[in-house]
Coordinates of C-alpha atoms in Angstrom, one line a residue:
M1 CA -15.8 37.4 9.0
P2 CA -12.2 36.4 9.8
A3 CA -11.3 32.7 9.4
E4 CA -11.6 30.6 12.6
R5 CA -8.2 30.4 14.2
I6 CA -6.8 26.8 14.1
T7 CA -6.2 25.2 17.4
P8 CA -4.9 21.6 18.2
K9 CA -8.4 20.7 19.6
L10 CA -10.2 21.9 16.5
H11 CA -7.8 20.2 14.2
F12 CA -7.9 16.8 15.9
D13 CA -11.6 16.9 16.7
K14 CA -12.2 17.3 12.9
L15 CA -9.8 14.4 12.1
A16 CA -11.5 12.2 14.8
H17 CA -14.9 12.9 13.3
F18 CA -13.6 12.0 9.8
L19 CA -12.1 8.8 11.2
D20 CA -15.5 7.8 12.7
L21 CA -17.3 8.5 9.4
E22 CA -14.7 6.3 7.6
A23 CA -15.2 3.5 10.1
E24 CA -18.9 3.6 9.6
A25 CA -18.5 3.6 5.8
E26 CA -16.3 0.6 6.0
K27 CA -18.7 -1.1 8.3
Q28 CA -21.6 -0.5 6.0
E29 CA -19.7 -1.7 2.9
S30 CA -18.7 -4.9 4.8
L31 CA -22.2 -5.4 5.9
R32 CA -23.5 -5.0 2.4
E33 CA -21.0 -7.5 1.1
R34 CA -21.9 -10.1 3.7
T35 CA -25.7 -9.7 3.8
R36 CA -27.2 -7.9 0.8
L37 CA -25.1 -9.5 -1.9
T38 CA -25.4 -13.2 -2.7
P39 CA -22.2 -15.1 -2.2
A40 CA -21.6 -15.1 -6.0
E41 CA -22.1 -11.3 -6.2
A42 CA -19.7 -10.8 -3.2
E43 CA -17.1 -12.9 -5.0
A44 CA -17.6 -11.0 -8.3
S45 CA -17.0 -7.7 -6.4
G46 CA -13.5 -8.9 -5.6
N47 CA -13.9 -8.6 -1.8
S48 CA -14.7 -12.2 -1.1
L49 CA -13.8 -15.7 -2.2
I50 CA -16.4 -18.5 -1.7
Q51 CA -16.7 -22.3 -1.9
L52 CA -13.1 -22.9 -0.8
V53 CA -11.6 -26.0 0.8
I54 CA -8.4 -26.4 2.8
R55 CA -5.6 -27.6 0.6
E56 CA -2.6 -27.5 3.0
E57 CA -1.8 -26.6 6.6
D58 CA 1.6 -25.6 7.8
A59 CA 3.4 -23.6 10.5
G60 CA 5.7 -20.7 10.1
L61 CA 5.9 -16.9 10.2
G62 CA 6.9 -16.7 13.8
G63 CA 4.8 -19.6 15.1
R64 CA 1.6 -18.8 13.2
F65 CA -0.6 -21.4 11.4
L66 CA -0.6 -21.2 7.6
V67 CA -3.6 -22.5 5.8
T68 CA -3.8 -22.7 2.0
F69 CA -7.3 -22.6 0.5
G70 CA -8.5 -23.3 -3.1
K71 CA -11.5 -24.3 -5.1
R72 CA -12.5 -28.0 -4.5
N73 CA -11.8 -28.6 -8.2
Q74 CA -8.1 -28.0 -8.2
T75 CA -8.0 -27.2 -12.0
L76 CA -10.1 -24.1 -11.3
P77 CA -8.2 -20.8 -10.9
L78 CA -9.3 -18.3 -8.3
P79 CA -11.4 -15.4 -9.7
W80 CA -10.2 -11.8 -9.7
T81 CA -9.9 -10.6 -6.1
R82 CA -8.9 -7.5 -4.1
L83 CA -7.5 -9.9 -1.4
G84 CA -3.8 -9.6 -1.6
A85 CA -0.7 -10.4 0.6
G86 CA -1.2 -8.4 3.8
S87 CA -5.0 -8.0 3.6
P88 CA -6.8 -8.5 6.9
A89 CA -9.3 -11.4 6.3
L90 CA -12.3 -13.0 7.9
V91 CA -12.5 -16.7 7.2
S92 CA -15.9 -18.3 7.9
E93 CA -17.3 -21.8 7.5
E94 CA -20.1 -21.8 4.9
R95 CA -23.5 -23.1 5.9
G96 CA -25.9 -23.8 3.1
G97 CA -23.8 -21.6 0.7
A98 CA -23.7 -18.6 3.0
A99 CA -21.0 -17.4 5.4
S100 CA -21.6 -18.3 9.0
N101 CA -22.3 -15.4 11.5
N102 CA -21.5 -17.6 14.5
E103 CA -18.3 -16.2 16.1
E104 CA -17.1 -19.7 16.8
N105 CA -17.0 -20.4 13.0
I106 CA -15.2 -17.2 12.1
W107 CA -11.4 -16.8 12.2
R108 CA -9.4 -13.6 11.7
G109 CA -6.2 -13.8 9.8
I110 CA -3.8 -12.1 7.4
V111 CA -3.4 -13.1 3.7
S112 CA 0.3 -14.2 3.3
S113 CA 0.2 -15.1 -0.4
V114 CA -2.1 -15.3 -3.4
R115 CA -1.4 -17.6 -6.3
K116 CA -3.4 -18.3 -9.5
D117 CA -5.3 -21.2 -7.9
S118 CA -4.8 -20.7 -4.2
I119 CA -4.7 -18.2 -1.3
Q120 CA -2.7 -18.7 1.9
V121 CA -3.9 -17.1 5.2
A122 CA -1.8 -16.8 8.4
F123 CA -3.7 -17.3 11.7
N124 CA -2.8 -17.0 15.4
Q125 CA -5.0 -20.0 16.1
L126 CA -5.9 -23.3 14.5
I127 CA -9.0 -23.6 12.3
E128 CA -11.1 -26.4 13.9
T129 CA -14.5 -27.4 12.5
E130 CA -16.7 -30.4 13.2
S131 CA -18.0 -30.7 9.6
E132 CA -16.8 -33.6 7.5
R133 CA -16.3 -31.7 4.3
P134 CA -16.5 -28.0 5.2
T135 CA -16.2 -25.2 2.7
F136 CA -15.0 -21.8 3.6
R137 CA -15.5 -18.2 2.6
I138 CA -12.9 -15.5 2.8
D139 CA -13.9 -11.8 3.2
R140 CA -11.7 -8.7 3.3
A141 CA -11.9 -7.4 6.8
T142 CA -11.6 -3.9 8.3
D143 CA -8.4 -3.2 10.4
E144 CA -9.7 -2.0 13.7
I145 CA -6.3 -2.3 15.3
S146 CA -4.8 0.4 13.0
R147 CA -7.8 2.6 13.6
A148 CA -7.3 2.4 17.4
R149 CA -3.6 3.3 16.9
Q150 CA -4.6 6.4 14.9
R151 CA -7.0 7.5 17.6
Q152 CA -4.4 7.0 20.3
A153 CA -1.7 8.9 18.3
M154 CA -4.0 11.9 17.8
D155 CA -4.9 11.9 21.4
A156 CA -1.2 11.9 22.4
A157 CA -0.5 14.8 20.0
L158 CA -3.5 16.8 21.2
H159 CA -2.5 16.5 24.9
A160 CA 1.3 16.9 24.4
T161 CA 2.8 19.7 26.4
S162 CA 6.4 21.0 26.7
S163 CA 7.6 18.1 24.6
R164 CA 9.1 17.4 21.2
L165 CA 5.7 16.1 20.0
A166 CA 4.0 19.3 21.2
T167 CA 6.5 21.4 19.1
L168 CA 6.1 19.2 16.0
R169 CA 2.3 19.3 16.4
D170 CA 2.3 23.1 16.4
V171 CA 4.6 23.3 13.4
L172 CA 2.6 20.8 11.4
I173 CA -0.7 22.5 12.0
G174 CA 0.7 25.9 11.2
I175 CA 0.8 27.5 14.7
Q176 CA 4.6 27.7 14.9
K177 CA 7.1 28.3 12.1
P178 CA 9.5 25.5 11.2
L179 CA 13.3 26.1 11.8
F180 CA 16.2 25.2 9.6
Q181 CA 20.0 25.2 10.2
K182 CA 23.0 25.5 8.0
I183 CA 24.8 22.2 7.3
E184 CA 28.0 21.2 5.5
T185 CA 27.8 19.9 1.9
I186 CA 27.3 16.2 2.0
Q187 CA 29.6 13.6 0.4
P188 CA 27.1 11.1 -1.2
F189 CA 27.6 7.4 -0.9
N190 CA 25.8 7.0 -4.2
K191 CA 27.9 8.8 -6.8
K192 CA 25.1 8.7 -9.4
L193 CA 22.8 11.1 -7.6
N194 CA 21.8 14.2 -9.6
A195 CA 22.0 17.8 -8.4
S196 CA 18.2 18.0 -7.5
Q197 CA 18.5 14.8 -5.4
I198 CA 21.6 16.0 -3.5
Q199 CA 19.9 19.4 -2.9
A200 CA 16.8 17.6 -1.5
I201 CA 18.9 15.5 0.9
E202 CA 20.8 18.6 2.1
F203 CA 17.5 20.5 2.5
A204 CA 16.0 17.6 4.6
L205 CA 19.1 17.4 6.8
S206 CA 19.0 21.1 7.5
A207 CA 15.4 20.8 8.9
E208 CA 15.0 21.2 12.7
D209 CA 11.3 20.2 12.4
V210 CA 9.9 19.1 9.0
A211 CA 11.0 19.0 5.4
I212 CA 9.2 17.6 2.3
I213 CA 10.8 15.8 -0.7
H214 CA 8.4 16.1 -3.7
G215 CA 9.1 13.2 -6.0
P216 CA 7.2 13.1 -9.3
P217 CA 7.0 9.9 -11.3
G218 CA 10.4 8.2 -12.1
T219 CA 12.5 10.8 -10.3
G220 CA 14.3 8.4 -8.0
K221 CA 12.5 9.2 -4.7
T222 CA 13.4 5.9 -3.1
T223 CA 17.1 6.3 -4.2
T224 CA 17.0 9.7 -2.6
L225 CA 15.5 8.4 0.7
V226 CA 18.0 5.6 0.9
E227 CA 20.9 8.1 0.6
L228 CA 19.3 10.4 3.2
I229 CA 19.0 7.5 5.7
R230 CA 22.6 6.5 5.1
Q231 CA 23.7 10.1 5.7
I232 CA 21.8 10.1 9.0
T233 CA 23.1 6.7 10.3
K234 CA 26.7 7.7 9.3
T235 CA 26.7 10.2 12.1
G236 CA 25.1 7.8 14.6
G237 CA 21.4 8.9 14.1
R238 CA 18.5 6.5 14.3
V239 CA 15.7 6.4 11.7
L240 CA 12.1 5.2 11.7
A241 CA 11.2 4.7 8.0
V242 CA 7.5 4.3 7.3
A243 CA 5.1 4.2 4.4
S244 CA 1.4 3.7 3.9
S245 CA 1.8 0.4 2.0
N246 CA 3.7 -2.8 2.8
L247 CA 5.1 -2.8 -0.7
A248 CA 6.7 0.6 -0.3
V249 CA 8.2 -0.4 3.1
D250 CA 9.6 -3.6 1.6
N251 CA 11.1 -1.7 -1.4
L252 CA 12.9 0.7 1.0
L253 CA 14.0 -2.1 3.3
E254 CA 15.4 -4.1 0.4
R255 CA 17.4 -1.1 -0.9
L256 CA 18.7 -0.4 2.6
I257 CA 19.9 -3.9 3.2
V258 CA 21.7 -4.0 -0.2
S259 CA 23.4 -0.8 0.9
G260 CA 24.7 -2.5 4.0
E261 CA 22.4 -0.8 6.6
N262 CA 21.4 -2.5 9.8
A263 CA 17.6 -2.4 9.2
I264 CA 14.8 -4.4 10.6
R265 CA 11.1 -4.7 9.7
L266 CA 8.2 -4.4 12.1
G267 CA 4.8 -5.9 11.3
H268 CA 3.1 -9.2 10.7
P269 CA 5.5 -11.4 8.6
A270 CA 2.6 -12.3 6.3
R271 CA 2.6 -8.7 5.1
V272 CA 6.3 -8.8 4.2
T273 CA 7.8 -10.0 0.9
P274 CA 9.0 -13.6 1.5
E275 CA 12.6 -12.7 0.6
L276 CA 12.7 -10.1 3.4
R277 CA 11.0 -12.0 6.2
E278 CA 14.3 -13.0 7.8
H279 CA 14.7 -9.3 8.6
T280 CA 11.3 -9.0 10.5
L281 CA 11.4 -8.5 14.3
D282 CA 9.2 -11.6 14.8
L283 CA 11.5 -14.0 13.1
L284 CA 14.7 -12.4 14.5
V285 CA 13.2 -12.9 17.9
E286 CA 12.1 -16.4 17.2
H287 CA 15.6 -17.4 16.0
H288 CA 17.4 -15.7 18.9
P289 CA 19.2 -18.2 21.2
D290 CA 17.7 -16.8 24.4
V291 CA 14.2 -17.3 23.1
R292 CA 14.8 -21.0 22.9
I293 CA 15.2 -20.9 26.7
A294 CA 11.9 -19.0 26.9
Q295 CA 10.2 -21.6 24.7
K296 CA 11.4 -24.4 27.0
L297 CA 10.1 -22.5 30.0
T298 CA 6.7 -22.0 28.2
R299 CA 6.5 -25.8 27.4
N300 CA 7.3 -26.6 31.1
A301 CA 4.6 -24.1 32.2
H302 CA 2.0 -25.7 30.0
S303 CA 3.0 -29.1 31.3
L304 CA 2.5 -28.0 34.9
R305 CA -0.9 -26.5 34.0
R306 CA -2.0 -29.8 32.5
Q307 CA -0.7 -31.6 35.6
A308 CA -2.7 -29.3 37.8
S309 CA -5.9 -30.1 35.8
K310 CA -5.3 -33.8 35.8
F311 CA -7.8 -36.2 37.4
F312 CA -6.5 -38.0 40.5
R313 CA -8.1 -41.2 42.0
I314 CA -7.0 -39.9 45.5
K315 CA -7.8 -36.3 46.0
P316 CA -4.5 -34.5 46.3
D317 CA -3.7 -31.7 48.8
P318 CA -5.5 -28.5 47.6
N319 CA -2.3 -26.7 47.9
Y320 CA -0.6 -29.1 45.4
R321 CA -2.7 -27.9 42.4
Q322 CA -2.3 -24.3 43.5
S323 CA 1.5 -24.6 43.8
L324 CA 1.6 -26.1 40.3
R325 CA -0.4 -23.2 38.9
E326 CA 1.8 -20.7 40.7
E327 CA 4.9 -22.3 39.4
S328 CA 3.5 -22.4 35.9
K329 CA 2.6 -18.7 36.1
Q330 CA 6.2 -17.9 37.3
L331 CA 7.7 -19.8 34.4
L332 CA 5.4 -17.9 31.9
N333 CA 6.4 -14.6 33.4
E334 CA 10.0 -15.5 33.2
A335 CA 9.6 -16.5 29.5
N336 CA 7.8 -13.3 28.8
Q337 CA 10.5 -11.2 30.4
I338 CA 13.2 -13.0 28.3
E339 CA 11.2 -12.3 25.1
E340 CA 10.7 -8.7 26.0
Q341 CA 14.5 -8.3 26.7
V342 CA 15.3 -9.9 23.3
V343 CA 12.8 -7.6 21.6
A344 CA 14.3 -4.5 23.3
S345 CA 17.9 -5.7 22.5
I346 CA 17.1 -6.2 18.8
L347 CA 15.2 -2.9 18.5
N348 CA 17.9 -0.9 20.4
G349 CA 20.6 -2.4 18.2
A350 CA 18.9 -1.4 14.9
R351 CA 19.9 1.9 13.3
V352 CA 16.9 1.8 11.0
V353 CA 13.5 0.4 11.8
C354 CA 11.0 0.0 8.8
A355 CA 7.2 -0.4 9.1
T356 CA 3.9 0.8 7.8
A357 CA 2.7 3.8 9.9
T358 CA -0.3 1.9 11.2
G359 CA 1.8 -1.2 11.8
L360 CA 3.7 0.5 14.7
D361 CA 2.9 -1.3 17.9
P362 CA 3.2 1.1 20.9
E363 CA 3.8 -1.8 23.2
R364 CA 6.9 -2.8 21.3
L365 CA 8.2 0.7 20.6
R366 CA 7.7 2.0 24.2
G367 CA 10.7 4.0 25.2
N368 CA 12.2 4.2 21.7
R369 CA 13.1 7.5 20.2
F370 CA 14.3 8.2 16.6
D371 CA 16.3 11.2 15.4
W372 CA 14.3 11.1 12.2
V373 CA 11.0 9.8 11.0
I374 CA 11.0 9.4 7.2
M375 CA 7.6 8.9 5.7
D376 CA 7.5 7.6 2.1
E377 CA 4.2 7.7 0.2
A378 CA 3.2 10.5 2.5
S379 CA 0.7 11.9 0.0
Q380 CA -1.2 8.6 0.0
S381 CA -1.8 8.4 3.7
T382 CA -4.8 9.9 5.6
E383 CA -3.6 12.3 8.2
P384 CA -4.5 10.3 11.4
A385 CA -2.1 7.5 10.3
A386 CA 0.7 10.1 9.9
W387 CA 0.5 11.0 13.6
I388 CA 1.4 7.5 14.7
P389 CA 5.2 7.6 14.0
L390 CA 5.4 11.2 15.2
Q391 CA 5.2 10.0 18.8
Y392 CA 8.7 8.7 18.4
A393 CA 10.3 11.5 16.3
E394 CA 12.7 14.3 16.8
R395 CA 12.4 15.5 13.1
L396 CA 10.2 14.5 10.2
V397 CA 10.7 14.1 6.4
L398 CA 7.6 13.6 4.3
A399 CA 8.2 12.2 0.8
G400 CA 5.7 11.7 -2.0
D401 CA 3.8 13.3 -4.8
H402 CA 0.5 15.0 -4.0
C403 CA -0.1 15.3 -7.8
Q404 CA -0.6 11.5 -7.9
L405 CA -3.1 9.3 -6.1
P406 CA -4.6 10.8 -2.9
P407 CA -5.5 8.7 0.1
T408 CA -8.3 6.3 -0.5
V409 CA -11.4 7.3 1.4
L410 CA -14.8 5.4 1.4
S411 CA -16.9 8.0 3.2
N412 CA -18.2 10.7 0.8
E413 CA -18.9 13.0 3.7
A414 CA -15.4 12.7 5.1
A415 CA -13.9 13.2 1.6
R416 CA -16.0 16.4 1.1
G417 CA -14.6 17.6 4.4
G418 CA -11.0 17.1 3.3
F419 CA -10.2 13.6 4.8
N420 CA -8.6 12.7 1.4
I421 CA -6.0 15.5 1.8
S422 CA -2.9 14.1 3.3
M423 CA -0.7 15.8 5.9
M424 CA 1.9 16.5 3.2
E425 CA -0.6 18.1 0.8
R426 CA -2.2 20.2 3.6
I427 CA 1.3 21.5 4.6
L428 CA 2.1 22.3 1.0
N429 CA -1.2 24.3 0.7
F430 CA 0.0 26.8 3.4
A431 CA 3.8 26.6 2.7
P432 CA 4.3 25.5 -0.9
D433 CA 8.0 26.5 -1.4
S434 CA 9.7 27.0 2.0
L435 CA 9.2 23.4 3.1
S436 CA 9.8 21.3 0.0
K437 CA 12.3 20.4 -2.7
L438 CA 11.4 19.0 -6.1
L439 CA 13.2 16.1 -7.6
S440 CA 13.4 17.3 -11.2
V441 CA 15.2 14.6 -13.2
Q442 CA 13.2 11.5 -14.2
Y443 CA 14.7 8.2 -15.2
R444 CA 11.7 6.3 -16.4
M445 CA 10.2 7.5 -19.6
H446 CA 10.7 8.9 -23.1
Q447 CA 10.6 12.7 -23.0
D448 CA 7.3 12.8 -25.0
I449 CA 5.6 10.6 -22.5
M450 CA 6.9 12.8 -19.7
Q451 CA 6.2 16.2 -21.2
F452 CA 2.4 16.5 -20.9
S453 CA 2.5 15.5 -17.2
S454 CA 5.4 17.8 -16.6
D455 CA 3.6 20.8 -18.1
I456 CA 0.3 20.2 -16.3
F457 CA 1.4 19.1 -12.9
Y458 CA 5.0 20.2 -12.4
D459 CA 5.2 23.6 -14.0
G460 CA 7.3 22.1 -16.9
L461 CA 10.2 21.5 -14.5
L462 CA 10.8 17.8 -15.2
Q463 CA 13.7 16.8 -17.4
A464 CA 14.3 13.3 -18.9
D465 CA 17.6 11.8 -18.1
E466 CA 19.7 11.1 -21.2
A467 CA 19.4 7.4 -20.8
V468 CA 15.6 7.5 -21.3
R469 CA 15.1 10.7 -23.2
T470 CA 14.7 9.1 -26.6
A471 CA 14.3 5.4 -25.7
L472 CA 11.8 3.6 -28.0
L473 CA 10.3 0.1 -28.2
V474 CA 12.2 -0.6 -31.4
D475 CA 15.5 -0.3 -29.5
L476 CA 14.7 -3.4 -27.4
P477 CA 16.2 -6.7 -28.6
H478 CA 14.0 -8.8 -30.9
V479 CA 11.5 -5.9 -31.5
S480 CA 10.9 -5.1 -35.2
E481 CA 10.1 -1.8 -36.7
S482 CA 6.5 -0.7 -37.1
P483 CA 4.4 2.5 -36.5
L484 CA 3.7 1.2 -33.0
T485 CA 7.3 0.5 -32.1
V486 CA 9.0 3.7 -33.5
N487 CA 6.8 6.3 -31.9
P488 CA 6.5 6.8 -28.1
I489 CA 2.8 7.7 -27.9
H490 CA -0.3 6.4 -29.8
F491 CA -3.7 8.0 -29.0
I492 CA -6.6 6.2 -30.7
D493 CA -9.8 8.3 -30.8
T494 CA -13.0 6.2 -30.9
A495 CA -15.3 9.3 -31.3
G496 CA -18.2 8.6 -33.7
A497 CA -17.6 4.8 -33.9
S498 CA -20.3 3.8 -31.4
Y499 CA -17.8 2.5 -28.9
D500 CA -20.4 3.0 -26.2
E501 CA -19.7 2.4 -22.5
E502 CA -22.0 0.0 -20.6
P503 CA -22.8 -0.3 -16.9
E504 CA -21.4 -3.3 -15.2
P505 CA -24.0 -6.0 -14.8
D506 CA -25.0 -6.2 -11.1
G507 CA -22.3 -3.6 -10.3
E508 CA -21.5 0.0 -10.0
S509 CA -18.5 0.2 -12.4
R510 CA -18.3 0.8 -16.2
M511 CA -17.1 -1.2 -19.1
N512 CA -16.5 -0.7 -22.8
P513 CA -16.5 -4.0 -24.7
L514 CA -15.5 -2.6 -28.1
E515 CA -12.7 -0.6 -26.5
A516 CA -11.6 -3.9 -24.9
E517 CA -11.5 -5.6 -28.3
L518 CA -9.3 -2.8 -29.6
V519 CA -6.9 -3.2 -26.6
V520 CA -6.7 -7.0 -27.5
K521 CA -5.9 -6.0 -31.1
K522 CA -3.1 -3.7 -30.0
V523 CA -1.6 -6.3 -27.7
D524 CA -1.6 -8.9 -30.6
E525 CA 0.1 -6.3 -32.8
L526 CA 2.8 -5.6 -30.2
L527 CA 3.4 -9.4 -29.7
T528 CA 3.7 -9.9 -33.4
H529 CA 6.4 -7.3 -33.6
G530 CA 8.4 -9.1 -30.9
V531 CA 7.4 -7.2 -27.7
S532 CA 7.5 -9.6 -24.8
P533 CA 4.3 -10.1 -22.7
E534 CA 6.1 -9.2 -19.5
H535 CA 6.9 -5.8 -20.9
I536 CA 3.2 -4.9 -21.5
A537 CA 0.7 -3.6 -18.9
I538 CA -2.9 -2.6 -19.4
I539 CA -4.5 0.0 -17.1
S540 CA -8.1 1.1 -16.8
P541 CA -9.7 3.4 -14.2
Y542 CA -12.7 1.1 -14.1
S543 CA -12.7 -2.3 -12.3
A544 CA -15.3 -3.7 -14.7
Q545 CA -13.1 -3.0 -17.7
V546 CA -10.1 -4.6 -15.8
K547 CA -12.2 -7.8 -15.2
L548 CA -13.4 -7.8 -18.8
L549 CA -9.8 -7.5 -20.2
R550 CA -8.6 -10.2 -17.8
Q551 CA -11.2 -12.5 -19.3
K552 CA -10.1 -11.7 -22.9
L553 CA -6.3 -11.9 -22.5
N554 CA -4.3 -14.9 -21.3
H555 CA -0.8 -13.9 -22.4
G556 CA 0.5 -13.3 -18.8
I557 CA 0.1 -9.6 -19.4
E558 CA -0.5 -7.5 -16.2
I559 CA -3.9 -5.9 -16.2
D560 CA -4.9 -3.6 -13.3
S561 CA -6.6 -0.5 -12.1
V562 CA -4.8 2.8 -11.8
D563 CA -4.6 2.4 -8.0
G564 CA -3.2 -1.1 -8.4
F565 CA -0.4 0.2 -10.7
Q566 CA 0.7 3.1 -8.6
G567 CA 4.5 3.1 -8.2
R568 CA 5.0 0.6 -11.0
E569 CA 6.3 0.8 -14.6
K570 CA 6.4 -1.2 -17.8
E571 CA 8.0 -0.7 -21.2
V572 CA 4.5 -0.5 -22.8
V573 CA 1.3 0.7 -21.1
I574 CA -2.1 0.7 -22.7
V575 CA -4.7 2.9 -21.0
S576 CA -8.4 2.1 -21.7
L577 CA -10.4 5.2 -20.6
V578 CA -13.8 3.5 -21.1
R579 CA -16.1 6.6 -20.9
S580 CA -18.1 7.2 -24.1
N581 CA -21.5 8.8 -23.8
P582 CA -23.5 11.6 -25.4
E583 CA -23.7 13.5 -22.2
G584 CA -20.0 14.1 -22.0
D585 CA -20.0 12.5 -18.5
V586 CA -16.4 11.6 -17.6
G587 CA -17.2 10.2 -14.1
F588 CA -14.2 9.9 -11.9
L589 CA -11.9 10.4 -14.8
A590 CA -12.4 14.0 -13.5
D591 CA -9.8 13.0 -10.8
T592 CA -6.9 14.1 -13.0
R593 CA -4.3 13.0 -10.4
R594 CA -5.4 9.4 -11.1
M595 CA -4.8 10.0 -14.8
N596 CA -1.4 11.5 -14.1
V597 CA -0.5 8.1 -12.6
A598 CA -1.9 6.2 -15.6
L599 CA 0.0 8.4 -18.2
T600 CA 3.3 8.1 -16.4
R601 CA 3.7 4.3 -16.0
A602 CA 5.1 3.7 -19.5
K603 CA 8.8 3.8 -20.3
R604 CA 9.0 3.5 -24.1
K605 CA 5.4 3.3 -25.4
L606 CA 2.1 4.8 -24.2
I607 CA -1.1 3.8 -26.0
V608 CA -4.3 5.7 -24.9
I609 CA -7.7 4.7 -26.1
G610 CA -10.7 6.9 -25.6
D611 CA -13.6 8.9 -27.0
S612 CA -12.5 12.5 -27.6
A613 CA -16.1 13.7 -28.0
T614 CA -16.8 12.6 -24.4
I615 CA -13.6 13.3 -22.6
T616 CA -12.7 16.7 -24.0
V617 CA -15.7 18.2 -22.3
H618 CA -13.2 18.3 -19.4
P619 CA -10.4 20.9 -19.8
F620 CA -7.7 18.4 -18.7
Y621 CA -8.5 16.0 -21.5
E622 CA -8.9 18.7 -24.0
K623 CA -5.3 19.7 -23.3
M624 CA -4.2 16.1 -23.4
V625 CA -5.7 15.5 -26.9
K626 CA -4.2 18.8 -28.2
Y627 CA -0.8 17.7 -26.9
F628 CA -1.1 14.3 -28.6
E629 CA -2.0 16.1 -31.8
S630 CA 1.0 18.5 -31.5
I631 CA 3.4 15.6 -31.4
G632 CA 1.8 13.5 -34.2
A633 CA 0.4 10.9 -31.8
Y634 CA -3.3 11.3 -32.7
H635 CA -5.0 8.6 -34.6
S636 CA -8.7 7.9 -35.4
V637 CA -10.2 4.5 -34.8
W638 CA -11.2 4.6 -38.5
E639 CA -7.5 4.1 -39.3
E640 CA -7.7 0.8 -37.6

């Protein structure tokens, strides 16, 4: 039977179904956290913080209320948590140790910062409670606003006719062929760009519809995108630059500002790096001189409303109260008009607007068009989110690496249907060469650390720049010579030594205590030879192992999951694989893209600890161990 012909309706109906499945999966997980788990179990999962008190209250971030929470005992640090800057949060007053389900005692906010012993949340309203010494619980919340925006964007794309959006839709789902034009050779602003970066920029500029920049680890993808944006604005073009994470947006914004670009940031200021908040639309609007007039009008309007509600001994003329309310309403309308004009003026004056894809507010962007939408981290975004910025686009550039982490999807059914395949990966599946350019020179890691990943994921096309090709730990100041510091890779095989994995108590993750002890030993050895703690990171694919290692190490060393370390790098990275069992069960180590991320974070030294008898059941790890053997990086735990 011939394959079913793709149509816009089929395509978007499928995505809408997946979005519904994902919403239900998030709802069920949230419900489980709040009802089935005890408060202590919910906190141990990383999705909640309990028994908190208010430490400080302040105002800021565009008129929002900032509340800092911590444990009542101020010497206690916060436990490990998935709540981070930008996380949507539900704050509830605890009653008898449990979170309140009374809507009046639940406040929605955005986490603005997390410190070792405190967490700050930004609210649009004050927290008011009648309890004398209330304690609070904070839970990670679902983001229904972003989901609504995804549905609206897909609906707009589905029903678009005789418009730029309709053309882009047909190109992006494979109904219509993309077009390219010839362009002149560019004169780069950044004279340090390599040939593959310049070729990728010229290729993107030649696209009439869509182009993809494929950026493997360390290949200067952000540097390339900044140059591309500067080339566009040089000729008077406008750019909407988006990414799936706030961190990636801020990274791009910072580089653009340093380059002298007039760029502004959309989104809740709490989700923005503090150093960049002055570039957010909210704060630019708040500090605009015209808005002070609007604020005065608003104060006068509220004063009139209070006057209208005031008790009078002698009953006033009924029209008196009504006239006060009408005057108040007129003042508020005038204030709103002034703010809207200021917003429009600031947006229209910006050559570059930066935001997360789901952070694009259609009310604020109404009427705006951009010559280009440039989407960083495109391989990490589910497809519905990618359609949001396309409503404002003439052309599209997708940048990312589909050989690294895919979009995070909670619903197993949606994932099986392909919801974890990004728009970028889907397009590359039907047009792998004609729509993309590979960045082939990497500036991060020693060639031996790079080579395995290059061979497996990038057809052996990556090259190490001369500056990093032979860079070793021993070359750093104050680092002494030892087997650990003069070789770029160290694989320690724990096979046959009873380094058995264990299930997480009261959890679904895995841990390996003996492997964790070996990690600690290697860290101590590195520190003894002069390696600075801030140059070391420890990565494990399993959250239970991450928590265990954080309990064991207090050197200020960064310890995180693979997902948490995406886009990051360190001089030394230790990878704890955890899995060690007689069945050869590798669990989600089978997601080799996740391992590609883990193996490419290190600049000068990569240490991998794992049980070869377990992991080499999988062909990827069999090749990995053979590669380590071929370069003399293989060591047995018995040597330890």
